[in-house]
PDB file of C-alpha atoms in Angstrom:
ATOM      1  CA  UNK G   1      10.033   4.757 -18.133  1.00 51.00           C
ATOM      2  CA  UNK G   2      10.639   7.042 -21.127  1.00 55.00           C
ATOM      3  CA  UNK G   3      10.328  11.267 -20.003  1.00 56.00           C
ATOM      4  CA  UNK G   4       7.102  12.453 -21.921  1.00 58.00           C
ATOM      5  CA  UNK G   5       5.904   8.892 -22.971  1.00 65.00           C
ATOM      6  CA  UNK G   6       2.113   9.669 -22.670  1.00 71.00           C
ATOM      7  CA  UNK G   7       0.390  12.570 -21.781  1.00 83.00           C
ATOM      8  CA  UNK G   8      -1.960  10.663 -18.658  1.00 86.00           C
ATOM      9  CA  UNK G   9       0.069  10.458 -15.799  1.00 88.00           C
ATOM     10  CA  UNK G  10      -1.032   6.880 -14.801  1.00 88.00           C
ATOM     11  CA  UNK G  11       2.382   5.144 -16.287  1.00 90.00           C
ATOM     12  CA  UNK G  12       4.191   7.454 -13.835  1.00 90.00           C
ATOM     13  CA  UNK G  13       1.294   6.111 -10.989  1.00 90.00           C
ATOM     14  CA  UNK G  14       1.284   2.951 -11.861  1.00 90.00           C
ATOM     15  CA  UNK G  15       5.034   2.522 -11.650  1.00 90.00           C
ATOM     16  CA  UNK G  16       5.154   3.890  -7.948  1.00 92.00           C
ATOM     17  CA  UNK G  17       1.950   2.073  -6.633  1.00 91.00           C
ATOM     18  CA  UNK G  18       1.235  -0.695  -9.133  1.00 90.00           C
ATOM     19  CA  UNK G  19       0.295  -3.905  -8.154  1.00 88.00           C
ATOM     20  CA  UNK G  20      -1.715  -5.789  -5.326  1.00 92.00           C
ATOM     21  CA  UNK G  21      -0.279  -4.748  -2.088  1.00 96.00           C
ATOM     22  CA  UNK G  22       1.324  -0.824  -2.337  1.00 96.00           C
ATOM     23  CA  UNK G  23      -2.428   0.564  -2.489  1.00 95.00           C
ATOM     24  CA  UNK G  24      -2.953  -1.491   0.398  1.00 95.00           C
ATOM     25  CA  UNK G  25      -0.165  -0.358   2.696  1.00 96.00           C
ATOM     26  CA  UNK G  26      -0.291   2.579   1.965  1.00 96.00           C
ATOM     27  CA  UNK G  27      -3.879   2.915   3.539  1.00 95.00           C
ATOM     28  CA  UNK G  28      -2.694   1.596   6.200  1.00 96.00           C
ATOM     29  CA  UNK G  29      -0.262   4.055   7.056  1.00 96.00           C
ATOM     30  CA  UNK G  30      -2.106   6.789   6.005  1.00 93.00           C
ATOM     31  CA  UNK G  31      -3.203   7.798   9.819  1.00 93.00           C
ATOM     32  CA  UNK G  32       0.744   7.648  10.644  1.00 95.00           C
ATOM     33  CA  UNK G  33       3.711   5.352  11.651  1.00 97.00           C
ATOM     34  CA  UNK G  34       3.219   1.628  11.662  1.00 97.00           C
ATOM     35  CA  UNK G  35       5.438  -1.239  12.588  1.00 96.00           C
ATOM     36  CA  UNK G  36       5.942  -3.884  10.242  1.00 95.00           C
ATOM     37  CA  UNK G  37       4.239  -6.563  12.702  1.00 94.00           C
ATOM     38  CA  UNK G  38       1.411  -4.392  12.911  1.00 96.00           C
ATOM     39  CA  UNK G  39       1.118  -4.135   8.961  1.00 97.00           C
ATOM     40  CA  UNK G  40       1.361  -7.761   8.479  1.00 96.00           C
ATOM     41  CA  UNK G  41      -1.640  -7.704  10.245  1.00 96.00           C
ATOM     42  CA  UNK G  42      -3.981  -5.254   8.430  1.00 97.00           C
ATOM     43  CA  UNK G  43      -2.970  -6.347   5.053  1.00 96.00           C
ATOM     44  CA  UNK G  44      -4.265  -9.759   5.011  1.00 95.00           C
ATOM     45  CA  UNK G  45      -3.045 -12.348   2.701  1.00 96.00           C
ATOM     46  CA  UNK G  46       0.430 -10.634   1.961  1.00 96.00           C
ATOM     47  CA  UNK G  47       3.761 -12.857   3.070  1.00 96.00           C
ATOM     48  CA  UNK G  48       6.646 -11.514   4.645  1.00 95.00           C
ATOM     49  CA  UNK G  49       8.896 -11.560   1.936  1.00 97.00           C
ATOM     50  CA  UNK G  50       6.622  -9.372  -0.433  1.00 97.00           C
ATOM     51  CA  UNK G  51       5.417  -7.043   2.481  1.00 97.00           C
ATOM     52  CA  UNK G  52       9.804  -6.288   2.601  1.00 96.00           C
ATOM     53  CA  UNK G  53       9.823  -5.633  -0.964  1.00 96.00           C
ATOM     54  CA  UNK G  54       6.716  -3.444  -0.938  1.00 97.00           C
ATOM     55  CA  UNK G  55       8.074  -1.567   1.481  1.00 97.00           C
ATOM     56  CA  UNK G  56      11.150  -1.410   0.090  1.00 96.00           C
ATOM     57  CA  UNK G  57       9.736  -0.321  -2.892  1.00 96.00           C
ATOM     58  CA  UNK G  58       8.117   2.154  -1.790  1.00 97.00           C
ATOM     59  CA  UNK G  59      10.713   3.369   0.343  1.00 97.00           C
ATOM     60  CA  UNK G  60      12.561   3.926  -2.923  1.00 96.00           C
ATOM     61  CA  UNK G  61      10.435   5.807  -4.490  1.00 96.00           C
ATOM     62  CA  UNK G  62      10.084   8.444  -2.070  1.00 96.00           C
ATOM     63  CA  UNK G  63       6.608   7.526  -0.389  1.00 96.00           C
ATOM     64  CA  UNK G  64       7.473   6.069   3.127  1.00 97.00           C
ATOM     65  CA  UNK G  65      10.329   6.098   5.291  1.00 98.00           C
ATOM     66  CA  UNK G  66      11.948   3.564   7.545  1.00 97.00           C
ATOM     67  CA  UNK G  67      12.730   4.625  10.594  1.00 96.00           C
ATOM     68  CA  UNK G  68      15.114   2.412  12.772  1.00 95.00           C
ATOM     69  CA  UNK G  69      14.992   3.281  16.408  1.00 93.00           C
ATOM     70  CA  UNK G  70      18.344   1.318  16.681  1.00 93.00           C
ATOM     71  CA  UNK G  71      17.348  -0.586  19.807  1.00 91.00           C
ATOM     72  CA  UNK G  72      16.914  -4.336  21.104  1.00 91.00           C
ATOM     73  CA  UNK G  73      14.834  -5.863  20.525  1.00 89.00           C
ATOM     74  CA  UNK G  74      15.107  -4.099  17.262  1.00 88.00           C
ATOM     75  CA  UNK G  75      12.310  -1.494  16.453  1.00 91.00           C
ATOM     76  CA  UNK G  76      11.455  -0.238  13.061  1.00 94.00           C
ATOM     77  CA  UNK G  77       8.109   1.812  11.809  1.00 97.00           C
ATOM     78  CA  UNK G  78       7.250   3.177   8.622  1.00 98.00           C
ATOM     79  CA  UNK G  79       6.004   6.596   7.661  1.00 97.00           C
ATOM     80  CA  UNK G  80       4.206   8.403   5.052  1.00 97.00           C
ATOM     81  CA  UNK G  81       6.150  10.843   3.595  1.00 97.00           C
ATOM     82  CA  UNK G  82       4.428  14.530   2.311  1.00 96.00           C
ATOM     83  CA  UNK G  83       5.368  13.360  -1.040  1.00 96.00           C
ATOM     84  CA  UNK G  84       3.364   9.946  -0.401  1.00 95.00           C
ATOM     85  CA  UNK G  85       0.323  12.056   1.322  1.00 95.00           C
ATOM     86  CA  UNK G  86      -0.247  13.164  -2.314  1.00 94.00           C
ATOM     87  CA  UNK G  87      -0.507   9.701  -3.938  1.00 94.00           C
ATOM     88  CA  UNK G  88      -2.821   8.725  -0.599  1.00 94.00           C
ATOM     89  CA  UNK G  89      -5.343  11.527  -1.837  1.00 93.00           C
ATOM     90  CA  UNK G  90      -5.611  10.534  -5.199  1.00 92.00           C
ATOM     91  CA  UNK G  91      -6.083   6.419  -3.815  1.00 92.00           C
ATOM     92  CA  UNK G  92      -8.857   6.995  -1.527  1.00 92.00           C
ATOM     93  CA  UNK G  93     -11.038   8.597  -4.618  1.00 91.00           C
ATOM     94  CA  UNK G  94     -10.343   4.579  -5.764  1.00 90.00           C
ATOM     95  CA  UNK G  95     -11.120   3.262  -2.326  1.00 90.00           C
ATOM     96  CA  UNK G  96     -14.549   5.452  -2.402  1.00 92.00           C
ATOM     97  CA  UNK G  97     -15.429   3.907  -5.725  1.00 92.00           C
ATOM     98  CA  UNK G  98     -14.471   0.405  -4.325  1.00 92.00           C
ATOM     99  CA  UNK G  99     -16.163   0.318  -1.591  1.00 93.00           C
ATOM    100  CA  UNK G 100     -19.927   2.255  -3.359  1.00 94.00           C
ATOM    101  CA  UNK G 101     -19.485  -0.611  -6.284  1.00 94.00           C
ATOM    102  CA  UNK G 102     -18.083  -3.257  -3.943  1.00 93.00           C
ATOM    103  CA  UNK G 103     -20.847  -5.894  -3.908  1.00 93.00           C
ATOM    104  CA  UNK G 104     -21.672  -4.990  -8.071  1.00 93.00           C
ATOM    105  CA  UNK G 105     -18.234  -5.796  -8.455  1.00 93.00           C
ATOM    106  CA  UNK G 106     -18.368  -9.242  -6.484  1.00 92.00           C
ATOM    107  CA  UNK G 107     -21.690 -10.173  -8.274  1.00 92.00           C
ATOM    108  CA  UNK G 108     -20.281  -9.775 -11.668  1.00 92.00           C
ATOM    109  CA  UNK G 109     -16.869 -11.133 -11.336  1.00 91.00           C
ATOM    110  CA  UNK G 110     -18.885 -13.998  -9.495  1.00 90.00           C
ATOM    111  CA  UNK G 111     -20.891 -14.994 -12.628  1.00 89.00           C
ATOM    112  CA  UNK G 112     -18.243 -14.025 -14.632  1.00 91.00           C
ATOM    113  CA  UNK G 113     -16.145 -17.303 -13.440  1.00 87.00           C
ATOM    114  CA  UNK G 114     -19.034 -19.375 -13.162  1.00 82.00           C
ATOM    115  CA  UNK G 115     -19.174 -22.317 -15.281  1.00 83.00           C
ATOM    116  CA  UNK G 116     -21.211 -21.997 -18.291  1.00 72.00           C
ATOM    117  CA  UNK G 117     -24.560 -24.070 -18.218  1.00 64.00           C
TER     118      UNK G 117
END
């Protein structure tokens, strides 16, 4: 990502929280620390594998944090960070819109795949 490259900030958005599953998680842990069972759960549809690599991902980027209690059975959560409070705010103006528009949004992406007569 090129310093400067536009003057929106979305590119710099996008790159943290892009994709299908990030906004999702991070909704999830919004109200604070979940365990990655207990995320698995809420964000339905997502596989192991990619639920690691969002996290990781976001753990990266300065968002969440993992915290490892170091005990067995092994016990991890994960964490908002302040830093990933501020992205949070600016999501749930998107999950406000989603959920006022969400059965317009159904309806037209319904006819739009509909087979033409």
């Amino acid at each position: 990502m090129a310093a400067g490259s536009s003057e929106c900030g979305l590119d710099v958005a996008l790159a943290v929280v892009g994709g299908k599953w990030k906004p999702l998680v991070l909704y999830h842990l919004q109200n604070g620390p979940r365990r990655f069972g207990d995320l698995k759960r809420l964000v339905e549809g997502i596989s192991e594998k990619v639920l690691i690599q969002q996290l990781r991902d976001l753990e990266g980027a300065g968002v969440l944090v993992r915290r490892d209690y170091r005990e067995v059975p092994p016990r991890v959560d994960y964490t908002i960070t302040p830093f990933g409070l501020t992205l949070v705010a600016a999501l749930m103006s998107l999950c406000d819109w989603g959920t006022r528009h969400r059965a317009a949004v159904e309806s037209r992406l319904a006819a739009a795949s509909a087979p033409a007569a």
